[in-house]
């Protein structure tokens, strides 16, 4: 038994987890896979948490890929690393939406047309032609990195990162561009500020699962914008099914782990990934934050820190920014003016 919030009892209750064999239709094909389900010990209601829904869909999509030969998330990551491109740049070069690559790397199934493009991208010559066409839309940092990777491919000296995962420069801000826009809260993106926000949240909040961390980051940046007319980190936030998330968040979290800022471990009881500060030395990052920024973070942590990941996800679904923004698109910081989660 584990404890979880039952939507029928409206309280935290002991629940047991069962894996049910469910059949779904994915693009006209019947797919059967195991889906985790929570069962309340009080009222016997069956319900799924956001993490359980993610796991069930991931299981279904994995079986679907095995049945159809659709490219896997791991293969897409490996392909992107081959050219040393950020998710945003890779999407622009391939002609996708800026955040489409993120959703594919998280497990979404590519459309048939995108599948063909991804297969074509394995050919370096084809990719080079698309890269040349897309250069006017890319930042200079990304252009330089990709050109170096292509040169390495030409010379047969390209080095793939360990375990075919993300290989990044220290300047991660290139992932979301270098301009101050309505989507960055009129601040230039600073990865150090985003890391500092994570350290602050983890040092002032308990039981921080991935979804909870991402949602508190959103509220902190948008609340600070509401108070000051600019964000803390300058990071853009995308509208995804379970609420807003920092753009390229998987890459950001990976780099935070690799840099020794955060660590995470699976929580088998809650079926999630719980985060903590990797070292006391990371407290130096807090010097990146002004007193004004710390005050905003304190307000958000005090207001929302006791909520669960699912409760925070539901809260973000009431925000105008989430309701009016298209799937996978960035949310304008203008919506911070109607923020409900903090002011409600």
CSV table of C-alpha atoms in Angstrom, one decimal:
chain,number,residue,atom,x,y,z
A,1,UNK,CA,0.0,0.0,0.0
A,2,UNK,CA,1.1,3.6,-0.7
A,3,UNK,CA,-0.6,6.9,0.1
A,4,UNK,CA,-2.2,8.9,-2.6
A,5,UNK,CA,-5.0,11.5,-3.2
A,6,UNK,CA,-8.3,9.8,-4.0
A,7,UNK,CA,-10.5,12.1,-6.2
A,8,UNK,CA,-13.6,10.4,-4.9
A,9,UNK,CA,-12.8,10.6,-1.2
A,10,UNK,CA,-11.1,14.0,-1.6
A,11,UNK,CA,-8.3,13.1,0.7
A,12,UNK,CA,-5.0,11.2,1.0
A,13,UNK,CA,-5.7,7.5,1.5
A,14,UNK,CA,-3.9,4.2,1.3
A,15,UNK,CA,-4.0,2.8,-2.3
A,16,UNK,CA,-2.7,-0.3,-4.0
A,17,UNK,CA,-1.3,-0.3,-7.5
A,18,UNK,CA,-2.3,-2.8,-10.1
A,19,UNK,CA,-1.2,-3.3,-13.7
A,20,UNK,CA,-4.1,-3.7,-15.9
A,21,UNK,CA,-3.8,-5.0,-19.5
A,22,UNK,CA,-5.6,-2.4,-21.6
A,23,UNK,CA,-6.2,-2.2,-25.3
A,24,UNK,CA,-6.0,1.1,-27.1
A,25,UNK,CA,-6.2,2.1,-30.8
A,26,UNK,CA,-3.1,4.0,-32.0
A,27,UNK,CA,-3.5,5.4,-35.5
A,28,UNK,CA,-5.9,2.6,-36.5
A,29,UNK,CA,-3.9,-0.2,-34.9
A,30,UNK,CA,-5.1,-2.1,-31.9
A,31,UNK,CA,-2.4,-2.1,-29.2
A,32,UNK,CA,-2.4,-3.9,-25.9
A,33,UNK,CA,-0.1,-3.0,-23.0
A,34,UNK,CA,0.0,-2.8,-19.2
A,35,UNK,CA,-1.3,0.4,-17.6
A,36,UNK,CA,-0.7,1.1,-13.8
A,37,UNK,CA,-3.9,2.0,-11.9
A,38,UNK,CA,-4.4,3.2,-8.3
A,39,UNK,CA,-7.2,1.6,-6.3
A,40,UNK,CA,-8.5,3.3,-3.2
A,41,UNK,CA,-8.6,1.1,-0.1
A,42,UNK,CA,-11.6,3.2,1.3
A,43,UNK,CA,-14.0,3.5,-1.6
A,44,UNK,CA,-12.4,1.1,-4.1
A,45,UNK,CA,-12.4,3.8,-6.8
A,46,UNK,CA,-10.0,3.3,-9.6
A,47,UNK,CA,-8.0,6.3,-10.8
A,48,UNK,CA,-4.7,7.1,-12.4
A,49,UNK,CA,-2.1,9.7,-11.5
A,50,UNK,CA,-0.4,11.9,-14.1
A,51,UNK,CA,2.7,9.8,-13.8
A,52,UNK,CA,0.7,6.5,-14.2
A,53,UNK,CA,-1.0,7.9,-17.3
A,54,UNK,CA,2.4,8.8,-18.7
A,55,UNK,CA,3.7,5.3,-18.0
A,56,UNK,CA,0.7,3.6,-19.5
A,57,UNK,CA,0.9,5.6,-22.7
A,58,UNK,CA,4.6,5.0,-22.8
A,59,UNK,CA,4.0,1.3,-22.6
A,60,UNK,CA,1.4,1.5,-25.3
A,61,UNK,CA,3.6,3.5,-27.6
A,62,UNK,CA,6.6,1.2,-27.1
A,63,UNK,CA,4.5,-1.8,-28.2
A,64,UNK,CA,3.2,0.3,-31.1
A,65,UNK,CA,6.7,1.1,-32.2
A,66,UNK,CA,7.7,-2.5,-32.0
A,67,UNK,CA,4.7,-3.4,-34.2
A,68,UNK,CA,5.2,-0.7,-36.8
A,69,UNK,CA,8.9,0.2,-36.8
A,70,UNK,CA,8.3,3.8,-35.9
A,71,UNK,CA,11.5,5.6,-34.8
A,72,UNK,CA,12.1,5.5,-31.0
A,73,UNK,CA,12.7,8.5,-28.7
A,74,UNK,CA,16.2,7.1,-28.1
A,75,UNK,CA,17.0,7.1,-31.8
A,76,UNK,CA,15.7,10.6,-32.2
A,77,UNK,CA,18.0,11.8,-29.4
A,78,UNK,CA,20.9,10.0,-30.9
A,79,UNK,CA,20.2,11.5,-34.3
A,80,UNK,CA,20.0,15.0,-32.8
A,81,UNK,CA,23.3,14.5,-30.9
A,82,UNK,CA,24.9,13.4,-34.1
A,83,UNK,CA,24.6,17.0,-35.3
A,84,UNK,CA,25.1,18.6,-31.8
A,85,UNK,CA,21.8,20.5,-32.2
A,86,UNK,CA,19.4,21.7,-29.5
A,87,UNK,CA,15.8,20.5,-29.7
A,88,UNK,CA,14.7,23.9,-31.0
A,89,UNK,CA,17.3,24.1,-33.7
A,90,UNK,CA,16.8,20.5,-34.8
A,91,UNK,CA,13.0,21.2,-35.1
A,92,UNK,CA,13.6,24.3,-37.1
A,93,UNK,CA,16.0,22.6,-39.5
A,94,UNK,CA,13.6,19.7,-40.1
A,95,UNK,CA,10.7,22.0,-40.6
A,96,UNK,CA,8.8,21.0,-37.4
A,97,UNK,CA,7.3,23.2,-34.7
A,98,UNK,CA,9.9,24.4,-32.2
A,99,UNK,CA,8.7,22.1,-29.5
A,100,UNK,CA,7.7,19.1,-31.6
A,101,UNK,CA,11.1,17.4,-31.1
A,102,UNK,CA,10.7,17.7,-27.4
A,103,UNK,CA,7.4,15.8,-27.5
A,104,UNK,CA,8.9,13.1,-29.7
A,105,UNK,CA,11.8,12.6,-27.4
A,106,UNK,CA,9.4,12.3,-24.5
A,107,UNK,CA,7.6,9.5,-26.3
A,108,UNK,CA,5.0,11.0,-28.6
A,109,UNK,CA,4.5,9.1,-31.9
A,110,UNK,CA,5.7,11.1,-34.9
A,111,UNK,CA,3.3,11.7,-37.8
A,112,UNK,CA,3.9,9.7,-40.9
A,113,UNK,CA,5.4,12.7,-42.7
A,114,UNK,CA,7.7,13.6,-39.8
A,115,UNK,CA,8.8,9.9,-39.6
A,116,UNK,CA,10.0,10.2,-43.2
A,117,UNK,CA,11.8,13.4,-42.5
A,118,UNK,CA,13.5,11.9,-39.4
A,119,UNK,CA,14.6,8.9,-41.5
A,120,UNK,CA,16.0,11.3,-44.1
A,121,UNK,CA,17.9,13.2,-41.4
A,122,UNK,CA,20.1,10.2,-40.9
A,123,UNK,CA,21.8,11.1,-44.2
A,124,UNK,CA,24.3,13.9,-43.3
A,125,UNK,CA,24.3,15.2,-46.9
A,126,UNK,CA,20.5,15.7,-46.8
A,127,UNK,CA,20.7,17.3,-43.3
A,128,UNK,CA,23.4,19.7,-44.5
A,129,UNK,CA,21.1,21.0,-47.3
A,130,UNK,CA,18.2,21.5,-44.8
A,131,UNK,CA,20.6,23.2,-42.4
A,132,UNK,CA,21.8,25.7,-45.0
A,133,UNK,CA,18.1,26.6,-45.7
A,134,UNK,CA,17.4,27.1,-42.0
A,135,UNK,CA,20.4,29.2,-41.1
A,136,UNK,CA,18.6,32.6,-41.2
A,137,UNK,CA,16.3,31.2,-38.4
A,138,UNK,CA,19.1,30.0,-36.2
A,139,UNK,CA,21.3,31.7,-33.6
A,140,UNK,CA,25.0,32.1,-34.2
A,141,UNK,CA,25.9,29.8,-31.3
A,142,UNK,CA,23.8,26.9,-32.7
A,143,UNK,CA,25.1,27.5,-36.2
A,144,UNK,CA,28.7,27.2,-35.0
A,145,UNK,CA,28.0,24.0,-33.0
A,146,UNK,CA,26.2,22.3,-35.9
A,147,UNK,CA,28.9,23.3,-38.4
A,148,UNK,CA,31.6,21.8,-36.1
A,149,UNK,CA,29.6,18.6,-35.9
A,150,UNK,CA,29.0,18.4,-39.6
A,151,UNK,CA,32.7,19.0,-40.2
A,152,UNK,CA,33.5,16.2,-37.8
A,153,UNK,CA,31.2,13.9,-39.7
A,154,UNK,CA,32.9,14.8,-42.9
A,155,UNK,CA,36.3,14.0,-41.4
A,156,UNK,CA,34.9,10.8,-39.7
A,157,UNK,CA,36.0,12.1,-36.4
A,158,UNK,CA,32.6,12.9,-34.8
A,159,UNK,CA,32.5,11.8,-31.1
A,160,UNK,CA,29.0,10.7,-29.8
A,161,UNK,CA,28.3,11.5,-26.2
A,162,UNK,CA,28.4,8.7,-23.6
A,163,UNK,CA,25.5,6.4,-23.9
A,164,UNK,CA,24.1,8.4,-26.8
A,165,UNK,CA,22.6,11.0,-24.6
A,166,UNK,CA,22.8,14.8,-24.6
A,167,UNK,CA,26.1,16.5,-25.4
A,168,UNK,CA,25.9,20.1,-24.5
A,169,UNK,CA,28.1,23.2,-24.3
A,170,UNK,CA,28.0,25.3,-21.1
A,171,UNK,CA,25.9,27.9,-22.9
A,172,UNK,CA,22.6,26.1,-22.7
A,173,UNK,CA,20.7,29.4,-23.2
A,174,UNK,CA,21.1,28.9,-26.9
A,175,UNK,CA,18.4,26.2,-26.6
A,176,UNK,CA,15.7,28.9,-26.3
A,177,UNK,CA,17.4,31.7,-28.2
A,178,UNK,CA,19.2,34.7,-27.0
A,179,UNK,CA,16.5,37.4,-27.5
A,180,UNK,CA,14.3,39.1,-25.0
A,181,UNK,CA,10.7,38.4,-26.0
A,182,UNK,CA,7.2,38.1,-24.6
A,183,UNK,CA,7.9,34.4,-24.2
A,184,UNK,CA,11.0,34.9,-22.1
A,185,UNK,CA,9.4,37.6,-19.9
A,186,UNK,CA,11.5,40.3,-21.5
A,187,UNK,CA,14.7,38.8,-20.0
A,188,UNK,CA,17.6,37.1,-21.8
A,189,UNK,CA,17.5,33.4,-21.0
A,190,UNK,CA,20.0,32.5,-18.2
A,191,UNK,CA,20.5,28.8,-17.5
A,192,UNK,CA,22.3,29.7,-14.3
A,193,UNK,CA,19.2,31.5,-13.0
A,194,UNK,CA,17.0,28.5,-13.8
A,195,UNK,CA,19.4,26.2,-11.9
A,196,UNK,CA,19.4,28.7,-9.0
A,197,UNK,CA,15.6,28.6,-9.0
A,198,UNK,CA,15.7,24.8,-8.8
A,199,UNK,CA,18.2,24.8,-5.9
A,200,UNK,CA,16.0,27.3,-4.0
A,201,UNK,CA,12.8,25.3,-4.6
A,202,UNK,CA,14.4,22.0,-3.5
A,203,UNK,CA,15.8,23.6,-0.4
A,204,UNK,CA,12.4,25.1,0.6
A,205,UNK,CA,10.0,22.4,-0.5
A,206,UNK,CA,9.6,18.7,0.3
A,207,UNK,CA,8.7,15.7,-1.8
A,208,UNK,CA,9.6,17.3,-5.1
A,209,UNK,CA,8.8,15.1,-8.1
A,210,UNK,CA,9.7,16.2,-11.6
A,211,UNK,CA,6.2,17.5,-12.5
A,212,UNK,CA,6.0,19.4,-9.2
A,213,UNK,CA,9.4,21.0,-9.8
A,214,UNK,CA,8.5,22.1,-13.3
A,215,UNK,CA,5.1,23.6,-12.2
A,216,UNK,CA,6.7,25.6,-9.4
A,217,UNK,CA,9.3,26.9,-11.8
A,218,UNK,CA,6.5,28.1,-14.0
A,219,UNK,CA,4.6,29.8,-11.2
A,220,UNK,CA,7.8,31.4,-9.8
A,221,UNK,CA,8.8,32.9,-13.2
A,222,UNK,CA,5.2,34.1,-14.0
A,223,UNK,CA,4.5,35.4,-10.5
A,224,UNK,CA,7.8,37.4,-10.6
A,225,UNK,CA,6.7,38.8,-14.0
A,226,UNK,CA,3.3,39.8,-12.5
A,227,UNK,CA,5.1,41.7,-9.8
A,228,UNK,CA,8.0,43.2,-11.7
A,229,UNK,CA,7.2,43.0,-15.5
A,230,UNK,CA,10.1,40.6,-16.1
A,231,UNK,CA,10.7,37.0,-15.4
A,232,UNK,CA,13.5,35.5,-13.2
A,233,UNK,CA,15.2,33.1,-15.6
A,234,UNK,CA,14.2,34.4,-19.0
A,235,UNK,CA,13.1,30.8,-19.8
A,236,UNK,CA,10.2,30.1,-22.1
A,237,UNK,CA,7.4,27.7,-21.0
A,238,UNK,CA,5.6,25.3,-23.3
A,239,UNK,CA,2.0,24.2,-23.1
A,240,UNK,CA,1.9,20.4,-22.7
A,241,UNK,CA,-1.0,18.2,-21.6
A,242,UNK,CA,-0.1,18.1,-17.9
A,243,UNK,CA,0.6,21.8,-17.7
A,244,UNK,CA,3.3,24.3,-18.6
A,245,UNK,CA,7.0,23.1,-18.6
A,246,UNK,CA,10.3,24.9,-19.3
A,247,UNK,CA,11.3,24.6,-22.9
A,248,UNK,CA,13.7,21.8,-23.5
A,249,UNK,CA,13.1,20.7,-19.9
A,250,UNK,CA,14.5,17.2,-20.3
A,251,UNK,CA,17.8,18.6,-21.6
A,252,UNK,CA,17.9,21.2,-18.8
A,253,UNK,CA,17.3,18.5,-16.1
A,254,UNK,CA,19.9,16.2,-17.6
A,255,UNK,CA,22.5,19.0,-17.6
A,256,UNK,CA,21.6,19.9,-14.0
A,257,UNK,CA,22.3,16.3,-13.0
A,258,UNK,CA,25.5,16.1,-15.1
A,259,UNK,CA,26.8,19.4,-13.6
A,260,UNK,CA,26.3,18.0,-10.1
A,261,UNK,CA,23.5,20.5,-9.2
A,262,UNK,CA,20.6,18.1,-8.9
A,263,UNK,CA,20.2,14.4,-8.4
A,264,UNK,CA,17.1,12.2,-8.7
A,265,UNK,CA,16.1,8.7,-7.9
A,266,UNK,CA,13.0,6.7,-8.7
A,267,UNK,CA,10.4,6.4,-6.0
A,268,UNK,CA,9.0,3.0,-6.4
A,269,UNK,CA,6.2,3.6,-4.0
A,270,UNK,CA,4.9,6.7,-5.7
A,271,UNK,CA,6.0,5.5,-9.2
A,272,UNK,CA,7.8,8.8,-9.9
A,273,UNK,CA,11.2,10.5,-9.9
A,274,UNK,CA,12.0,12.5,-6.8
A,275,UNK,CA,14.6,15.3,-7.0
A,276,UNK,CA,17.1,16.7,-4.4
A,277,UNK,CA,20.1,19.0,-4.2
A,278,UNK,CA,23.2,17.0,-5.2
A,279,UNK,CA,25.7,18.9,-3.0
A,280,UNK,CA,25.9,21.7,-0.4
A,281,UNK,CA,28.3,23.5,-2.8
A,282,UNK,CA,25.3,24.3,-5.1
A,283,UNK,CA,24.1,26.8,-2.5
A,284,UNK,CA,26.6,29.2,-4.2
A,285,UNK,CA,24.1,29.3,-7.1
A,286,UNK,CA,21.6,31.2,-4.9
A,287,UNK,CA,23.9,34.2,-5.2
A,288,UNK,CA,22.6,34.4,-8.8
A,289,UNK,CA,19.2,35.5,-7.3
A,290,UNK,CA,18.4,39.0,-6.2
A,291,UNK,CA,16.5,39.6,-3.0
A,292,UNK,CA,13.5,40.5,-5.1
A,293,UNK,CA,13.7,37.2,-6.9
A,294,UNK,CA,14.1,35.2,-3.7
A,295,UNK,CA,11.1,37.0,-2.3
A,296,UNK,CA,9.0,35.8,-5.3
A,297,UNK,CA,10.3,32.3,-4.9
A,298,UNK,CA,9.5,32.3,-1.2
A,299,UNK,CA,5.9,33.4,-1.9
A,300,UNK,CA,5.4,30.7,-4.5
A,301,UNK,CA,7.0,27.9,-2.4
A,302,UNK,CA,4.9,29.0,0.7
A,303,UNK,CA,1.7,29.0,-1.4
A,304,UNK,CA,2.2,25.9,-3.5
A,305,UNK,CA,5.0,23.9,-1.9
A,306,UNK,CA,2.6,21.6,0.0
A,307,UNK,CA,0.6,20.6,-3.1
A,308,UNK,CA,1.2,17.4,-4.9
A,309,UNK,CA,2.3,17.2,-8.6
A,310,UNK,CA,-1.2,16.2,-9.7
A,311,UNK,CA,-2.8,19.1,-7.7
A,312,UNK,CA,-0.3,21.5,-9.3
A,313,UNK,CA,-1.0,20.1,-12.7
A,314,UNK,CA,-4.8,20.6,-12.2
A,315,UNK,CA,-4.1,24.1,-11.0
A,316,UNK,CA,-2.2,25.1,-14.1
A,317,UNK,CA,-5.1,23.8,-16.2
A,318,UNK,CA,-7.1,26.8,-14.8
A,319,UNK,CA,-4.6,29.3,-16.0
A,320,UNK,CA,-5.5,31.5,-19.0
A,321,UNK,CA,-2.0,30.8,-20.4
A,322,UNK,CA,-2.6,27.1,-20.6
A,323,UNK,CA,-6.2,27.4,-21.7
A,324,UNK,CA,-5.6,29.7,-24.7
A,325,UNK,CA,-2.2,28.5,-25.9
A,326,UNK,CA,-2.0,25.7,-28.6
A,327,UNK,CA,-0.4,22.4,-27.7
A,328,UNK,CA,3.4,22.5,-27.6
A,329,UNK,CA,3.5,26.3,-28.2
A,330,UNK,CA,5.2,28.7,-25.8
A,331,UNK,CA,3.0,30.6,-23.4
A,332,UNK,CA,3.2,34.4,-23.4
A,333,UNK,CA,4.2,36.0,-20.1
A,334,UNK,CA,1.4,38.5,-20.7
A,335,UNK,CA,-0.8,35.8,-19.2
A,336,UNK,CA,1.0,36.3,-15.9
A,337,UNK,CA,-1.3,39.3,-15.3
A,338,UNK,CA,-4.3,36.9,-14.8
A,339,UNK,CA,-2.4,34.2,-12.8
A,340,UNK,CA,-4.8,32.4,-10.6
A,341,UNK,CA,-2.7,29.8,-8.8
A,342,UNK,CA,-0.9,32.3,-6.6
A,343,UNK,CA,-3.6,35.0,-6.3
A,344,UNK,CA,-6.6,32.6,-5.9
